[in-house]
Amino acid sequence: MALADLGRKITSALKSLSKATIINEEVLKAMLKDISTALLEADVNIKLVKQLRDNVSSDIKLDGMSLGLNKRKMIQQAVFRELTKLLEPGVRVWTPSKGQNNVIMCVGLQGSGKTTTSTKLAYYYRMKGWKTCLVCADTFRAGAFDQLKQNATKARIPFYGSYTEMDPVVIATEGVDKFKTENFEIIIVDTSGRHKQEDSLSEEMLQLSKALQPDNVVYVMDASIGQACESQAKAFKDKVDVASVIITKLDGHAKGGGALSAVAATGSPIIFIGTGEHIDDFEPFKTKPFISKLLGMGDMEGLVNVVKEFGKENKEAVIDRIQHGQFTLRDMHEQFQTLRKLGSYRQLLGMIPGFGVDFLSKEDEETWSARVKKMMVIMDSMNNHELDNYEGHKLFHKQPGRIQRVARGSGTDIKDVEDLLTKYNKFSKMVKNIGGLNGFFNGSFSSKHMNQNKVIKLTRQIAKIMPRRSLKQIGGMAGLQRLMRQFEQEVAKQLKGKSSINNM
Ligand code: GDP
Ligand code: MG
């Protein structure tokens, strides 16, 4: 069972409490049974499930509680707390220190995603402004250095490795020493794996960690192997001092319960999760937001961070102009570029309450992303006069020769250019109304600025540019409107520093 289904099942079990007229032992038992079944189906270890069940039961003293509302709330909170415990070993999470060398060693079985994860991690820190590099200590698998080299080059991260040296300890020591003298802050060592836990691998990891004295040993765990995660994590933990865990392949349909609950076996916290093959399919892991999101409550904390980053990218002058109703093709180009930089639309949507991770399929996202790219290519063939015109749409239609020229220049069809202009026209109307996405996120889209009519108008405009299937999924226009109100309230609340995560 995919994680999203697990979330839905637990939520529905919790909701059954609201439906019950009285909450007694029987109702509580039935709810716990549903939750346990869902957890087991998602591959969570049976002992842990039993523990969760017992803990919730013993936490809740039904007799002492008077009001039904309180009972429900306390039961829901107990479940939330126990789910959190399942993922939190209660150990402080390691964080690197600025201005120092931090050596991170990634270990794990073959194919678990070490090389991919090493690059993702390096890219993550580089984007945050750390001086970052990669060292390839995998001499076991042919082509390992080439893979790392390719990944690192693409992400523009300095790397070290060798085609001829066969001793991983020698290479890793050379690489780490070199980068230390060059004052690199984050030095990530990618190691080799084996198909299963073997003595030779444990020995190699032990030698490496003795030689390198890493500040953090990260165990890279493949979520797709289910229950087997636990014994493997234990085996590693017995040999090397695993300090943190990164779970990979927690993509939309992964059955991640096994991996998530194996964390208890390592006693080490999860620090990141990998959610796809792409370099930015990678997120820092925080237990409470993760569970909130799993249960469909939305990860508002993550969303607000993204929004803050978004704000940084937008120039004030542009926002000001947009707020005064002037939105050019160049502005659209810039907004698209910022959106692309923010990474995955899927991740972004997954953070909004009511959407969930599965809202947009990988295919939908790829189609959407390819479309945006095409539109950007078309805009790249426009001249400054066209890009900076306040009514670009009209300019092109008055002088259709321009459409032909741009289509030729960008290697697209006239129809593609016309499509783009139509989208720009729709988009500019919408953006003008909300004062730009930034204005929307900053809460200028609040009751103070916007009356009921305007919200309805805006909802209609958003509905027009949304894929029809997605609109249907959220309950049509009414659903969208509700969602927008909820979204805006949540953002406003978060910006004021109140958290909605703890009050389930
Ligand atoms: P290594 O042998 O441990 O170094 O594993 P690799 O980094 O070479 O990854 C093995 C395969 O898993 C590759 O095809 C990766 O693209 C894929 N992979 C790694 N992380 C993820 C992830 O988070 N999601 C998905 N879908 N694939 C991943
Ligand atoms: Mg590898």
Coordinates of C-alpha atoms and ligand atoms in Angstrom, one line a residue:
M1 CA 0.0 0.0 0.0
A2 CA 1.4 3.4 -1.0
L3 CA 2.1 5.9 1.7
A4 CA -0.7 8.2 0.4
D5 CA -3.2 5.4 0.9
L6 CA -1.9 4.8 4.4
G7 CA -2.4 8.5 5.2
R8 CA -6.0 8.3 3.8
K9 CA -6.8 5.2 5.8
I10 CA -5.5 6.6 9.1
T11 CA -7.4 9.9 8.5
S12 CA -10.6 8.0 7.7
A13 CA -10.1 5.9 10.9
L14 CA -9.7 9.1 12.9
K15 CA -12.7 10.7 11.3
S16 CA -14.8 7.7 12.3
L17 CA -14.6 9.2 15.8
S18 CA -16.5 12.2 14.7
K19 CA -19.2 10.1 13.3
A20 CA -19.7 8.1 16.5
T21 CA -22.4 9.4 18.8
I22 CA -20.6 8.2 21.9
I23 CA -17.0 7.3 22.3
N24 CA -16.6 4.2 24.3
E25 CA -14.1 1.4 24.5
E26 CA -15.6 -0.3 21.5
V27 CA -15.3 2.7 19.2
L28 CA -11.7 3.3 20.3
K29 CA -10.8 -0.3 19.7
A30 CA -12.4 -0.4 16.2
M31 CA -10.5 2.8 15.3
L32 CA -7.2 1.4 16.6
K33 CA -7.8 -1.8 14.7
D34 CA -8.3 0.1 11.4
I35 CA -5.2 2.1 12.0
S36 CA -3.2 -1.0 12.8
T37 CA -4.3 -2.8 9.7
A38 CA -3.4 0.2 7.6
L39 CA 0.1 0.3 9.1
L40 CA 0.7 -3.4 8.7
E41 CA -0.4 -3.2 5.0
A42 CA 2.2 -0.4 4.6
D43 CA 4.8 -2.8 5.9
V44 CA 5.3 -1.3 9.3
N45 CA 6.9 -3.8 11.7
I46 CA 4.2 -5.7 13.7
K47 CA 5.9 -5.1 17.1
L48 CA 5.9 -1.3 16.5
V49 CA 2.2 -1.4 15.5
K50 CA 1.3 -3.3 18.6
Q51 CA 3.3 -0.8 20.7
L52 CA 1.4 2.1 19.1
R53 CA -1.9 0.5 19.8
D54 CA -1.1 -0.3 23.4
N55 CA 0.3 3.2 24.0
V56 CA -2.8 4.9 22.6
S57 CA -5.1 2.7 24.6
S58 CA -3.2 3.2 27.9
D59 CA -3.0 7.0 27.3
I60 CA -6.7 7.4 26.9
K61 CA -8.8 7.1 30.0
L62 CA -12.3 7.2 28.6
D63 CA -14.0 7.3 32.0
G64 CA -12.4 10.5 33.2
M65 CA -13.3 12.5 30.1
S66 CA -16.5 14.3 30.1
L67 CA -17.1 15.9 26.7
G68 CA -17.1 13.9 23.4
L69 CA -15.3 16.7 21.7
N70 CA -12.4 16.5 24.1
K71 CA -12.2 12.8 23.9
R72 CA -11.9 12.9 20.1
K73 CA -9.3 15.5 20.2
M74 CA -7.3 13.7 22.8
I75 CA -7.5 10.4 20.9
Q76 CA -6.4 12.1 17.7
Q77 CA -3.5 13.7 19.5
A78 CA -2.4 10.5 21.0
V79 CA -2.4 8.8 17.6
F80 CA -0.4 11.7 16.1
R81 CA 2.1 11.5 19.0
E82 CA 2.6 7.8 18.6
L83 CA 3.1 8.1 14.8
T84 CA 5.7 10.7 15.5
K85 CA 7.4 8.5 18.0
L86 CA 7.6 5.8 15.4
L87 CA 9.7 8.0 13.2
E88 CA 11.7 9.9 15.9
P89 CA 14.4 8.1 17.7
G90 CA 14.8 11.0 20.1
V91 CA 18.4 11.7 19.1
R92 CA 19.6 15.2 18.1
V93 CA 19.9 15.6 14.3
W94 CA 23.5 16.2 13.1
T95 CA 24.0 19.5 11.3
P96 CA 27.2 20.7 9.6
S97 CA 29.2 23.6 11.0
K98 CA 29.9 26.6 8.8
G99 CA 33.5 27.5 8.0
Q100 CA 34.8 24.0 8.9
N101 CA 35.4 20.7 7.0
N102 CA 32.4 18.4 7.4
V103 CA 33.0 14.9 6.1
I104 CA 29.8 13.0 5.3
M105 CA 30.1 9.3 4.3
C106 CA 27.2 7.6 2.5
V107 CA 26.9 3.9 3.1
G108 CA 24.3 1.3 2.0
L109 CA 23.7 -1.7 -0.2
Q110 CA 24.2 -1.7 -4.0
G111 CA 21.4 0.1 -5.8
S112 CA 20.0 1.8 -2.6
G113 CA 20.7 5.2 -4.2
K114 CA 24.0 6.2 -2.6
T115 CA 25.5 7.8 -5.7
T116 CA 22.3 9.6 -6.5
T117 CA 21.8 10.7 -2.9
S118 CA 25.4 11.9 -2.5
T119 CA 24.9 14.2 -5.5
K120 CA 21.5 15.3 -4.3
L121 CA 22.9 16.1 -0.9
A122 CA 25.9 18.0 -2.4
Y123 CA 23.5 19.9 -4.6
Y124 CA 21.2 20.7 -1.7
Y125 CA 24.1 22.2 0.3
R126 CA 25.6 24.0 -2.6
M127 CA 22.3 25.7 -3.3
K128 CA 22.3 26.8 0.4
G129 CA 25.7 28.5 -0.1
W130 CA 28.1 25.8 1.3
K131 CA 31.4 25.0 -0.4
T132 CA 30.6 21.5 -1.4
C133 CA 32.4 18.6 -3.2
L134 CA 32.1 14.9 -3.9
V135 CA 34.6 12.0 -3.5
C136 CA 34.1 8.6 -5.2
A137 CA 35.3 5.7 -3.0
D138 CA 33.5 3.1 -5.0
T139 CA 36.1 0.9 -6.6
F140 CA 33.9 -2.2 -6.5
R141 CA 31.5 -1.4 -9.3
A142 CA 32.7 -0.8 -12.8
G143 CA 31.7 2.6 -14.0
A144 CA 31.0 3.9 -10.5
F145 CA 33.4 6.8 -11.0
D146 CA 32.0 7.7 -14.3
Q147 CA 28.5 7.8 -12.8
L148 CA 29.6 10.2 -10.0
K149 CA 31.6 12.3 -12.4
Q150 CA 28.6 12.7 -14.7
N151 CA 26.3 13.6 -11.9
A152 CA 28.8 16.0 -10.3
T153 CA 29.5 17.7 -13.6
K154 CA 25.9 18.2 -14.4
A155 CA 25.3 19.8 -10.9
R156 CA 28.6 21.7 -11.2
I157 CA 30.1 20.2 -8.1
P158 CA 33.9 19.6 -7.8
F159 CA 34.7 15.9 -7.5
Y160 CA 37.6 13.5 -6.9
G161 CA 38.1 9.9 -7.9
S162 CA 40.4 7.6 -9.9
Y163 CA 40.1 5.1 -12.7
T164 CA 43.2 3.2 -11.7
E165 CA 43.5 3.1 -7.9
M166 CA 41.7 0.1 -6.5
D167 CA 42.0 0.7 -2.8
P168 CA 38.9 2.7 -1.6
V169 CA 40.7 3.8 1.5
V170 CA 43.6 5.3 -0.5
I171 CA 41.3 7.2 -2.9
A172 CA 39.0 8.5 -0.2
T173 CA 41.9 9.7 2.0
E174 CA 43.5 11.4 -0.9
G175 CA 40.3 13.1 -2.0
V176 CA 39.2 14.2 1.5
D177 CA 42.7 15.5 2.3
K178 CA 42.8 17.5 -1.0
F179 CA 39.5 19.1 -0.4
K180 CA 40.2 19.8 3.2
T181 CA 43.3 21.8 2.3
E182 CA 41.1 23.6 -0.2
N183 CA 38.7 24.5 2.6
F184 CA 35.7 22.7 1.4
E185 CA 32.9 22.8 4.0
I186 CA 30.9 19.8 2.9
I187 CA 32.9 16.8 1.7
I188 CA 30.6 13.9 0.7
V189 CA 32.2 10.5 0.3
D190 CA 30.2 8.0 -1.9
T191 CA 31.1 4.4 -1.1
S192 CA 30.5 1.1 -2.7
G193 CA 27.8 -1.5 -1.9
R194 CA 27.2 -5.2 -2.4
H195 CA 23.9 -6.9 -3.3
K196 CA 23.5 -8.0 0.2
Q197 CA 25.3 -7.4 3.5
E198 CA 28.6 -9.2 3.3
D199 CA 31.6 -9.3 5.5
S200 CA 33.8 -7.7 2.8
L201 CA 31.5 -4.7 2.7
S202 CA 31.4 -4.3 6.5
E203 CA 35.2 -4.6 6.6
E204 CA 35.5 -1.9 3.8
M205 CA 33.2 0.5 5.6
L206 CA 35.0 0.0 8.9
Q207 CA 38.4 0.7 7.3
L208 CA 37.0 3.7 5.5
S209 CA 35.4 5.2 8.6
K210 CA 38.6 4.6 10.6
A211 CA 40.7 6.4 8.0
L212 CA 38.3 9.3 7.3
Q213 CA 36.9 9.8 10.8
P214 CA 33.7 11.2 9.2
D215 CA 31.5 13.7 11.0
N216 CA 28.4 12.0 9.8
V217 CA 27.8 8.5 8.5
V218 CA 24.6 8.4 6.5
Y219 CA 22.9 5.1 5.9
V220 CA 21.1 5.2 2.5
M221 CA 18.0 3.1 2.6
D222 CA 15.9 2.0 -0.3
A223 CA 12.2 2.3 0.7
S224 CA 11.1 -0.1 -2.0
I225 CA 12.5 -3.2 -0.2
G226 CA 9.8 -3.0 2.5
Q227 CA 10.2 -5.2 5.6
A228 CA 13.8 -6.2 4.7
C229 CA 14.9 -2.6 5.6
E230 CA 15.0 -3.4 9.3
S231 CA 17.4 -6.3 9.3
Q232 CA 19.7 -4.6 6.9
A233 CA 19.7 -1.3 8.8
K234 CA 20.5 -3.3 12.0
A235 CA 23.4 -5.1 10.2
F236 CA 24.9 -1.8 9.2
K237 CA 24.4 -0.3 12.5
D238 CA 26.3 -3.2 14.1
K239 CA 29.4 -2.5 12.0
V240 CA 29.7 1.2 11.5
D241 CA 28.5 4.1 13.6
V242 CA 25.5 5.1 11.5
A243 CA 24.5 8.6 12.6
S244 CA 21.7 9.5 10.2
V245 CA 19.4 7.9 7.7
I246 CA 18.3 9.0 4.2
I247 CA 15.4 7.1 2.7
T248 CA 15.3 6.9 -1.0
K249 CA 12.6 6.1 -3.5
L250 CA 9.8 7.4 -1.4
D251 CA 8.1 8.4 -4.6
G252 CA 4.3 8.7 -4.9
H253 CA 3.6 5.0 -5.0
A254 CA 6.2 3.7 -2.6
K255 CA 5.2 1.5 0.2
G256 CA 7.4 3.3 2.7
G257 CA 6.2 1.9 6.0
G258 CA 9.1 -0.6 6.2
A259 CA 11.8 2.0 5.7
L260 CA 10.1 4.5 7.9
S261 CA 9.7 2.1 10.8
A262 CA 13.2 0.7 10.3
V263 CA 14.5 4.0 11.7
A264 CA 13.6 2.7 15.1
A265 CA 16.1 -0.2 14.5
T266 CA 19.0 2.2 13.7
G267 CA 18.2 4.6 16.5
S268 CA 19.3 7.3 14.1
P269 CA 17.1 10.1 12.7
I270 CA 16.0 10.4 9.1
I271 CA 17.5 13.6 7.7
F272 CA 16.3 13.6 4.1
I273 CA 14.1 11.7 1.9
G274 CA 14.5 11.0 -1.9
T275 CA 11.3 11.2 -3.9
G276 CA 12.5 10.6 -7.5
E277 CA 15.5 10.2 -9.8
H278 CA 15.9 13.9 -10.4
I279 CA 18.5 15.9 -8.5
D280 CA 15.9 18.1 -6.7
D281 CA 13.6 15.2 -5.8
F282 CA 15.0 15.6 -2.3
E283 CA 13.6 17.1 0.8
P284 CA 14.8 17.6 4.4
F285 CA 12.8 15.4 6.6
K286 CA 10.9 16.7 9.6
T287 CA 8.7 14.3 11.4
K288 CA 5.7 16.4 12.4
P289 CA 5.2 18.1 9.0
F290 CA 5.7 14.7 7.3
I291 CA 3.0 13.1 9.4
S292 CA 0.7 16.1 8.9
K293 CA 1.2 15.8 5.2
L294 CA 0.7 12.1 5.3
L295 CA -2.6 12.6 7.0
G296 CA -3.6 15.2 4.5
M297 CA -3.3 18.2 6.7
G298 CA -0.6 19.8 4.5
D299 CA 2.9 20.8 5.3
M300 CA 2.4 24.5 5.8
E301 CA 5.8 24.9 7.3
G302 CA 7.5 23.7 4.1
L303 CA 5.1 25.7 1.9
V304 CA 5.9 28.9 3.8
N305 CA 9.6 28.3 3.3
V306 CA 9.1 27.9 -0.4
V307 CA 7.0 31.0 -0.5
K308 CA 9.7 33.0 1.2
E309 CA 12.3 31.8 -1.3
F310 CA 9.9 32.8 -4.0
G311 CA 9.7 36.3 -2.6
K312 CA 13.4 36.7 -2.7
E313 CA 13.5 35.8 -6.4
N314 CA 11.0 38.5 -7.4
K315 CA 12.2 42.0 -7.9
E316 CA 10.2 44.6 -6.1
A317 CA 9.8 46.8 -9.1
V318 CA 8.3 44.0 -11.0
I319 CA 5.8 43.2 -8.2
D320 CA 5.0 46.9 -8.0
R321 CA 4.3 47.0 -11.7
I322 CA 2.2 43.9 -11.6
Q323 CA 0.2 45.2 -8.8
H324 CA -0.6 48.2 -10.9
G325 CA -2.0 46.0 -13.6
Q326 CA 1.0 45.8 -15.9
F327 CA 2.0 42.4 -16.7
T328 CA 4.3 41.8 -19.7
L329 CA 5.5 38.7 -21.6
R330 CA 8.8 39.2 -20.0
D331 CA 7.2 39.2 -16.5
M332 CA 5.6 35.9 -17.5
H333 CA 8.9 34.5 -18.6
E334 CA 10.4 35.5 -15.2
Q335 CA 7.6 34.0 -13.2
F336 CA 8.0 30.8 -15.1
Q337 CA 11.7 30.8 -14.5
T338 CA 11.2 31.3 -10.8
L339 CA 8.7 28.5 -10.7
R340 CA 11.1 26.2 -12.5
K341 CA 13.8 27.1 -10.0
L342 CA 11.5 26.2 -7.1
G343 CA 11.7 22.7 -8.4
S344 CA 8.9 20.2 -8.5
Y345 CA 5.4 21.4 -9.0
R346 CA 4.3 18.1 -7.5
Q347 CA 6.2 18.7 -4.3
L348 CA 4.8 22.2 -4.2
L349 CA 1.2 21.1 -4.6
G350 CA 1.8 18.3 -2.2
M351 CA 2.4 20.8 0.5
I352 CA -1.0 22.5 0.1
P353 CA -3.7 21.1 2.4
G354 CA -6.2 19.2 0.5
F355 CA -3.9 18.4 -2.4
G356 CA -1.7 15.6 -1.1
V357 CA 1.4 14.1 -2.8
D358 CA -0.6 12.2 -5.3
F359 CA -2.6 15.1 -6.6
L360 CA -0.5 15.6 -9.7
S361 CA 0.9 12.5 -11.3
K362 CA 4.5 12.3 -12.4
E363 CA 3.3 12.2 -16.0
D364 CA 1.1 15.3 -15.5
E365 CA 4.0 17.1 -14.1
E366 CA 6.3 16.1 -16.9
T367 CA 3.8 17.3 -19.5
W368 CA 3.3 20.5 -17.6
S369 CA 7.0 21.1 -17.2
A370 CA 7.6 20.4 -20.9
R371 CA 4.9 22.8 -21.8
V372 CA 6.3 25.5 -19.7
K373 CA 9.7 24.9 -21.3
K374 CA 8.3 25.2 -24.7
M375 CA 6.6 28.5 -23.9
M376 CA 9.9 29.8 -22.6
V377 CA 11.6 28.8 -25.8
I378 CA 9.0 30.8 -27.7
M379 CA 9.4 33.8 -25.6
D380 CA 13.1 33.6 -26.1
S381 CA 12.5 34.4 -29.8
M382 CA 10.7 37.6 -29.0
N383 CA 12.4 41.0 -29.2
N384 CA 12.5 43.5 -26.4
H385 CA 9.6 45.5 -27.8
E386 CA 7.4 42.5 -27.7
L387 CA 8.5 41.3 -24.3
D388 CA 8.2 44.7 -22.6
N389 CA 4.9 45.7 -24.2
Y390 CA 2.1 46.1 -21.6
E391 CA -0.4 44.6 -24.1
G392 CA 1.8 42.0 -25.8
H393 CA -1.3 40.0 -26.8
K394 CA -2.8 42.9 -28.8
L395 CA 0.5 43.8 -30.4
F396 CA 0.9 40.4 -31.9
H397 CA -2.6 40.3 -33.2
K398 CA -2.4 43.7 -34.8
Q399 CA 0.7 42.6 -36.6
P400 CA 0.5 38.8 -37.3
G401 CA 3.8 38.9 -39.1
R402 CA 5.3 38.9 -35.6
I403 CA 3.7 35.6 -34.8
Q404 CA 5.2 34.0 -37.9
R405 CA 8.6 35.4 -37.2
V406 CA 8.6 34.1 -33.6
A407 CA 7.3 30.6 -34.7
R408 CA 10.1 30.4 -37.2
G409 CA 12.7 31.6 -34.8
S410 CA 11.8 29.2 -32.0
G411 CA 11.2 26.2 -34.3
T412 CA 7.5 25.9 -33.3
D413 CA 4.2 26.3 -35.1
I414 CA 2.1 29.4 -35.5
K415 CA -0.5 27.6 -33.4
D416 CA 2.0 27.2 -30.5
V417 CA 2.7 30.9 -30.5
E418 CA -1.0 31.7 -30.6
D419 CA -1.6 29.3 -27.7
L420 CA 1.1 31.0 -25.7
L421 CA -0.4 34.4 -26.4
T422 CA -3.8 33.1 -25.3
K423 CA -2.3 31.8 -22.1
Y424 CA -0.5 35.0 -21.5
N425 CA -3.7 36.9 -21.9
K426 CA -5.5 34.7 -19.4
F427 CA -2.6 34.6 -17.0
S428 CA -2.1 38.3 -17.1
K429 CA -5.7 38.9 -16.1
M430 CA -5.4 36.5 -13.2
V431 CA -2.1 37.8 -12.1
K432 CA -3.3 41.4 -12.2
N433 CA -6.1 40.5 -9.9
I434 CA -4.0 38.9 -7.2
G435 CA -1.2 41.3 -7.5
G436 CA 1.2 38.6 -8.7
L437 CA 1.9 35.3 -7.1
N438 CA 4.0 37.1 -4.6
G439 CA 1.3 39.4 -3.6
F440 CA -1.0 36.4 -3.2
F441 CA 1.4 34.6 -0.9
N442 CA 2.2 37.7 1.1
G443 CA -1.4 37.9 2.1
S444 CA -2.4 40.9 0.0
F445 CA -5.1 38.5 -1.2
S446 CA -6.8 38.9 2.1
S447 CA -10.3 39.9 3.0
K448 CA -9.1 43.4 3.5
H449 CA -8.2 43.8 -0.1
M450 CA -10.6 41.4 -1.7
N451 CA -14.3 41.2 -1.6
Q452 CA -16.4 38.2 -2.3
N453 CA -16.9 39.1 -5.9
K454 CA -13.3 39.4 -6.6
V455 CA -12.6 36.0 -5.0
I456 CA -15.2 34.4 -7.2
K457 CA -13.8 36.1 -10.3
L458 CA -10.3 35.0 -9.4
T459 CA -11.4 31.5 -8.7
R460 CA -12.9 31.3 -12.2
Q461 CA -9.7 32.5 -13.8
I462 CA -7.6 30.0 -11.9
A463 CA -10.1 27.3 -12.9
K464 CA -9.6 28.2 -16.5
I465 CA -5.9 27.5 -16.5
M466 CA -6.1 24.4 -14.3
P467 CA -6.2 20.9 -15.9
R468 CA -9.8 19.8 -15.9
R469 CA -9.2 16.5 -14.2
S470 CA -7.4 18.3 -11.3
L471 CA -10.3 20.7 -10.9
K472 CA -12.7 17.8 -10.7
Q473 CA -10.6 16.1 -8.1
I474 CA -10.8 19.0 -5.7
G475 CA -14.6 19.3 -6.1
G476 CA -15.0 21.8 -8.9
M477 CA -15.4 25.5 -8.5
A478 CA -16.8 25.3 -5.0
G479 CA -13.9 23.1 -4.0
L480 CA -11.4 25.4 -5.5
Q481 CA -12.9 28.4 -3.8
R482 CA -12.9 26.7 -0.4
L483 CA -9.4 25.6 -0.9
M484 CA -8.2 29.1 -1.7
R485 CA -9.8 30.5 1.3
Q486 CA -8.4 27.8 3.5
F487 CA -5.0 28.2 1.9
E488 CA -5.0 31.9 2.4
Q489 CA -6.0 31.6 6.0
E490 CA -3.3 29.0 6.7
V491 CA -0.6 31.1 5.0
A492 CA -1.7 34.2 6.9
K493 CA -1.6 32.2 10.2
Q494 CA 1.8 30.7 9.4
L495 CA 3.2 34.1 8.5
K496 CA 2.1 35.3 11.9
G497 CA 4.0 32.5 13.4
K498 CA 1.2 30.3 14.6
S499 CA 1.4 26.6 13.8
S500 CA -1.5 24.6 12.7
I501 CA 0.3 21.4 12.9
N502 CA -0.1 20.7 16.6
N503 CA -3.7 21.4 16.9
M504 CA -5.2 18.5 15.0
Ligands
GDP1 P1 24.0 3.1 -5.5 O1 24.3 1.7 -6.1 O2 23.6 2.9 -4.1 O3 25.0 4.1 -5.7 O4 22.6 3.6 -6.2 P2 22.4 4.6 -7.4 O5 22.6 6.0 -6.8 O6 23.3 4.2 -8.5 O7 20.9 4.4 -7.7 C1 20.3 3.2 -8.1 C2 19.1 3.5 -8.9 O8 18.1 4.1 -8.1 C3 19.3 4.5 -10.0 O9 18.6 4.1 -11.2 C4 18.7 5.8 -9.4 O10 18.2 6.7 -10.5 C5 17.6 5.3 -8.6 N1 17.2 6.2 -7.5 C6 18.0 6.7 -6.5 N2 17.3 7.5 -5.7 C7 16.0 7.4 -6.1 C8 14.7 8.0 -5.6 O11 14.6 8.7 -4.6 N3 13.6 7.7 -6.4 C9 13.7 6.9 -7.5 N4 12.5 6.7 -8.2 N5 14.8 6.4 -7.9 C10 15.9 6.6 -7.3
MG2 MG 26.9 4.0 -6.4

